[in-house]
Amino acid sequence: MSDGNVKTIRAVETTFEILDALSGVEPAGLSELASTVDIPASTIYVHLNTLVERGFVVKDAGEYRRSFRFLEVGGDIRQRVDIARLLRNKVEELSRVTGEIVGAAVEENGKRVILYRSTGEKAAADEIPIGNRTEMHWTSLGKAILAYLPEARRAEIVERHGLPSGTNRTVSSLAELEDSLARVRKRGYAIDDEEHLRGIRGIAVPLLDKNGEVKASIGVTGPRDRFTPAYMAELLNVLQYSKNELEVRNQYSEYTTIDG
């Protein structure tokens, strides 16, 4: 039952009570299930019908059991946990290897959100905290994600947040942005050439799932004087290797169970 100080929806509570009860007796008929909970059989029947229609319960020969839809939901959550762990480890590894600031980001509510960040020995102190949110269009991490979102989603983000300028090098129109993102998709990486902050450059690659949908990005940031085209090409090789490793390992985790 819920805490009296917290507002809840009773019908949703009932659904979860039924699912909890079903987990201990499945497969079970309506009368058997009704005997385990203090809920009228008629109410249980309606809730079970709804769960069957939504694919979360299977009815077979008059008996009910939870469906493998729960495995799908759990697998999706586990995949997110797995990629987060993989990203954290890879960010720390790359900061040691390159000596630079390495970050991993995701998109949330149309913003670039820093998931992990690590500062290498060559880099200055990094004052951007984990969880930092900023515009997608003016950082390499943001553009690496934005380029692979559906066109309608990109337009929605621009309509909601606009295209504010960080410097005079920031993309300032939707047409210009789409041209820039087309180049990102063609070459497979994104660059921030002092578009957010003067004197700062960055390079990032997207992380895609087995369906080609973008899940996150990983990239390296540093001062303009050190981040020459030749040096950024070296960093890109390291990033692309890491991208391939992360994507393969994350896709493999989709097919494994908790017990391995």
Coordinates of C-alpha atoms in Angstrom, one line a residue:
M1 CA 0.0 0.0 0.0
S2 CA 1.1 3.6 -0.5
D3 CA 2.3 6.1 2.1
G4 CA -0.6 8.3 3.1
N5 CA 1.5 11.4 2.5
V6 CA 2.2 10.4 -1.2
K7 CA -0.5 10.8 -3.9
T8 CA -0.8 7.7 -6.0
I9 CA -3.3 6.2 -8.5
R10 CA -5.2 3.4 -6.9
A11 CA -5.8 1.6 -10.2
V12 CA -2.1 1.5 -10.9
E13 CA -1.4 0.2 -7.4
T14 CA -4.0 -2.6 -8.0
T15 CA -2.3 -3.6 -11.3
F16 CA 1.0 -4.0 -9.5
E17 CA -0.6 -5.9 -6.6
I18 CA -2.0 -8.3 -9.2
L19 CA 1.3 -8.7 -11.0
D20 CA 3.1 -9.3 -7.7
A21 CA 0.6 -11.9 -6.7
L22 CA 0.8 -13.5 -10.2
S23 CA 4.6 -13.9 -9.9
G24 CA 4.1 -16.3 -7.0
V25 CA 1.5 -18.6 -8.5
E26 CA 1.8 -18.4 -12.3
P27 CA 0.4 -19.8 -14.4
A28 CA -2.8 -19.3 -12.5
G29 CA -6.5 -19.1 -13.2
L30 CA -8.7 -16.2 -12.1
S31 CA -10.1 -17.9 -9.0
E32 CA -6.7 -19.1 -7.8
L33 CA -5.3 -15.6 -8.2
A34 CA -8.3 -14.0 -6.5
S35 CA -7.7 -16.2 -3.5
T36 CA -4.2 -14.7 -3.0
V37 CA -5.2 -11.0 -3.0
D38 CA -7.9 -8.9 -1.3
I39 CA -9.3 -7.7 -4.6
P40 CA -12.6 -8.7 -6.2
A41 CA -12.3 -11.3 -9.0
S42 CA -14.2 -8.9 -11.3
T43 CA -11.6 -6.2 -10.8
I44 CA -8.7 -8.7 -11.3
Y45 CA -10.4 -9.8 -14.5
V46 CA -10.5 -6.3 -15.9
H47 CA -6.9 -5.6 -15.0
L48 CA -5.7 -8.9 -16.4
N49 CA -7.6 -8.2 -19.7
T50 CA -5.8 -4.8 -19.9
L51 CA -2.4 -6.4 -19.3
V52 CA -3.1 -9.1 -21.9
E53 CA -4.1 -6.4 -24.4
R54 CA -0.9 -4.5 -23.7
G55 CA 1.2 -7.6 -24.1
F56 CA 2.4 -7.8 -20.5
V57 CA 0.4 -10.9 -19.5
V58 CA -0.4 -14.0 -21.6
K59 CA -3.7 -16.0 -21.2
D60 CA -3.4 -19.6 -22.2
A61 CA -6.1 -22.2 -21.6
G62 CA -7.8 -20.1 -19.0
E63 CA -4.5 -19.4 -17.0
Y64 CA -2.5 -16.3 -16.8
R65 CA 1.3 -15.7 -16.7
R66 CA 3.5 -12.7 -17.2
S67 CA 4.9 -12.3 -20.7
F68 CA 8.4 -11.9 -22.0
R69 CA 7.6 -8.3 -22.5
F70 CA 9.0 -7.8 -19.0
L71 CA 12.3 -9.3 -20.2
E72 CA 12.3 -6.7 -23.0
V73 CA 11.8 -3.9 -20.6
G74 CA 14.4 -5.2 -18.2
G75 CA 16.8 -5.8 -21.1
D76 CA 16.4 -2.2 -22.2
I77 CA 17.2 -0.9 -18.7
R78 CA 20.1 -3.2 -18.4
Q79 CA 21.5 -2.1 -21.7
R80 CA 21.4 1.5 -20.5
V81 CA 23.2 0.5 -17.4
D82 CA 25.7 -1.5 -19.4
I83 CA 26.5 1.4 -21.8
A84 CA 26.8 3.8 -18.9
R85 CA 29.4 1.6 -17.3
L86 CA 31.2 1.0 -20.5
L87 CA 31.3 4.8 -21.2
R88 CA 32.6 5.7 -17.8
N89 CA 35.5 3.2 -18.1
K90 CA 36.3 4.3 -21.7
V91 CA 36.3 8.0 -20.8
E92 CA 38.7 7.4 -17.9
E93 CA 40.9 5.2 -20.2
L94 CA 41.0 7.8 -23.0
S95 CA 41.9 10.6 -20.7
R96 CA 44.9 8.6 -19.5
V97 CA 45.9 7.7 -23.0
T98 CA 45.5 11.2 -24.6
G99 CA 46.2 13.3 -21.5
E100 CA 43.3 15.5 -22.6
I101 CA 39.7 16.2 -21.4
V102 CA 37.5 13.4 -22.5
G103 CA 33.7 13.4 -22.2
A104 CA 30.7 11.3 -23.0
A105 CA 27.3 12.9 -23.5
V106 CA 23.6 12.1 -24.2
E107 CA 20.7 14.1 -25.4
E108 CA 17.9 14.9 -23.0
N109 CA 15.1 17.4 -23.6
G110 CA 17.0 18.8 -26.6
K111 CA 20.1 19.6 -24.6
R112 CA 23.6 18.0 -24.6
V113 CA 24.1 16.5 -21.1
I114 CA 27.5 15.4 -19.9
L115 CA 27.3 11.9 -18.6
Y116 CA 31.0 11.4 -17.7
R117 CA 34.1 13.6 -18.0
S118 CA 37.7 13.0 -17.1
T119 CA 40.7 15.3 -17.2
G120 CA 44.1 14.0 -18.4
E121 CA 47.6 15.2 -17.3
K122 CA 48.1 17.6 -20.2
A123 CA 44.7 19.3 -19.7
A124 CA 43.9 22.3 -17.6
A125 CA 41.5 21.9 -14.7
D126 CA 38.1 21.1 -16.0
E127 CA 35.3 23.1 -14.5
I128 CA 32.4 21.6 -16.4
P129 CA 30.6 19.2 -14.1
I130 CA 29.0 15.9 -14.8
G131 CA 25.3 16.7 -15.7
N132 CA 26.2 20.0 -17.4
R133 CA 23.6 20.9 -20.0
T134 CA 24.1 23.1 -23.0
E135 CA 23.0 23.6 -26.6
M136 CA 23.4 20.7 -29.0
H137 CA 24.5 22.7 -32.0
W138 CA 27.7 24.3 -30.6
T139 CA 29.7 21.4 -29.2
S140 CA 31.2 18.4 -30.9
L141 CA 29.5 16.0 -28.4
G142 CA 26.2 17.6 -29.1
K143 CA 26.5 17.7 -32.9
A144 CA 27.7 14.1 -33.0
I145 CA 24.3 13.1 -31.5
L146 CA 22.2 15.8 -33.2
A147 CA 23.3 14.6 -36.7
Y148 CA 21.9 11.1 -36.2
L149 CA 18.5 12.1 -34.7
P150 CA 15.5 12.0 -37.0
E151 CA 15.1 15.2 -39.0
A152 CA 11.7 16.0 -37.3
R153 CA 13.4 15.7 -33.9
R154 CA 16.2 18.0 -34.9
A155 CA 13.7 20.6 -36.1
E156 CA 11.7 20.3 -32.8
I157 CA 14.9 20.9 -30.8
V158 CA 15.8 24.0 -32.9
E159 CA 12.2 25.3 -32.6
R160 CA 12.3 24.8 -28.8
H161 CA 15.8 26.1 -28.0
G162 CA 16.7 28.2 -31.0
L163 CA 20.3 28.5 -32.3
P164 CA 22.0 30.9 -29.8
S165 CA 25.6 32.0 -30.6
G166 CA 28.5 31.3 -28.3
T167 CA 31.0 32.9 -30.7
N168 CA 30.9 34.4 -34.2
R169 CA 31.7 30.9 -35.5
T170 CA 28.5 29.3 -34.1
V171 CA 26.0 28.0 -36.7
S172 CA 23.2 30.5 -36.8
S173 CA 20.5 29.1 -39.1
L174 CA 18.7 25.8 -39.5
A175 CA 19.8 25.5 -43.2
E176 CA 23.5 26.0 -42.1
L177 CA 23.0 23.5 -39.3
E178 CA 21.6 20.8 -41.6
D179 CA 24.5 21.3 -44.0
S180 CA 26.9 20.9 -41.1
L181 CA 25.2 17.8 -39.7
A182 CA 25.1 16.2 -43.2
R183 CA 28.9 16.5 -43.2
V184 CA 29.0 14.9 -39.8
R185 CA 27.0 11.9 -41.1
K186 CA 29.2 11.7 -44.2
R187 CA 32.5 11.6 -42.3
G188 CA 31.3 10.0 -39.1
Y189 CA 32.5 12.6 -36.6
A190 CA 31.8 16.1 -35.4
I191 CA 34.1 19.1 -34.7
D192 CA 33.7 22.1 -32.5
D193 CA 36.0 24.8 -34.0
E194 CA 35.7 27.5 -31.3
E195 CA 31.9 27.5 -31.8
H196 CA 31.0 27.4 -28.2
L197 CA 34.0 29.0 -26.5
R198 CA 36.9 31.0 -28.0
G199 CA 40.1 29.1 -28.0
I200 CA 38.5 25.7 -27.5
R201 CA 38.2 22.9 -30.1
G202 CA 36.7 19.5 -29.8
I203 CA 36.1 16.3 -31.8
A204 CA 33.5 13.6 -31.1
V205 CA 32.0 10.5 -32.5
P206 CA 28.5 9.1 -32.1
L207 CA 27.7 5.8 -30.5
L208 CA 25.0 3.9 -32.4
D209 CA 23.0 0.8 -31.5
K210 CA 22.4 -2.2 -33.8
N211 CA 19.5 -0.3 -35.5
G212 CA 21.6 2.7 -36.2
E213 CA 20.0 4.9 -33.6
V214 CA 22.3 7.2 -31.7
K215 CA 22.6 6.6 -28.0
A216 CA 25.4 8.8 -26.9
S217 CA 28.7 10.5 -28.0
I218 CA 32.2 10.5 -26.9
G219 CA 34.9 13.1 -27.6
V220 CA 38.0 15.0 -26.7
T221 CA 38.3 18.7 -26.0
G222 CA 41.3 21.0 -25.7
P223 CA 43.0 24.3 -26.5
R224 CA 43.1 25.6 -30.1
D225 CA 46.9 25.8 -30.2
R226 CA 47.4 22.2 -29.3
F227 CA 44.4 20.9 -31.2
T228 CA 45.8 21.3 -34.7
P229 CA 44.3 19.5 -37.7
A230 CA 47.1 16.9 -37.5
Y231 CA 46.7 16.3 -33.8
M232 CA 42.9 16.1 -34.1
A233 CA 43.3 13.4 -36.9
E234 CA 45.4 11.4 -34.4
L235 CA 42.7 11.8 -31.7
L236 CA 40.0 10.7 -34.3
N237 CA 41.8 7.4 -34.8
V238 CA 41.7 6.8 -31.1
L239 CA 38.0 7.8 -30.9
Q240 CA 37.0 5.7 -33.8
Y241 CA 38.7 2.6 -32.3
S242 CA 36.9 3.3 -29.0
K243 CA 33.6 3.8 -30.8
N244 CA 33.9 0.4 -32.6
E245 CA 34.7 -1.3 -29.3
L246 CA 31.9 0.3 -27.4
E247 CA 29.3 -0.4 -30.0
V248 CA 30.3 -4.0 -30.3
R249 CA 30.4 -4.6 -26.6
N250 CA 27.1 -2.8 -26.0
Q251 CA 25.4 -4.7 -28.8
Y252 CA 26.7 -8.0 -27.4
S253 CA 25.3 -7.1 -24.0
E254 CA 21.8 -7.0 -25.6
Y255 CA 21.9 -10.7 -26.2
T256 CA 23.3 -11.8 -22.8
T257 CA 21.4 -12.5 -19.6
I258 CA 22.1 -11.3 -16.1
D259 CA 23.6 -14.7 -15.4
G260 CA 25.9 -14.4 -18.5

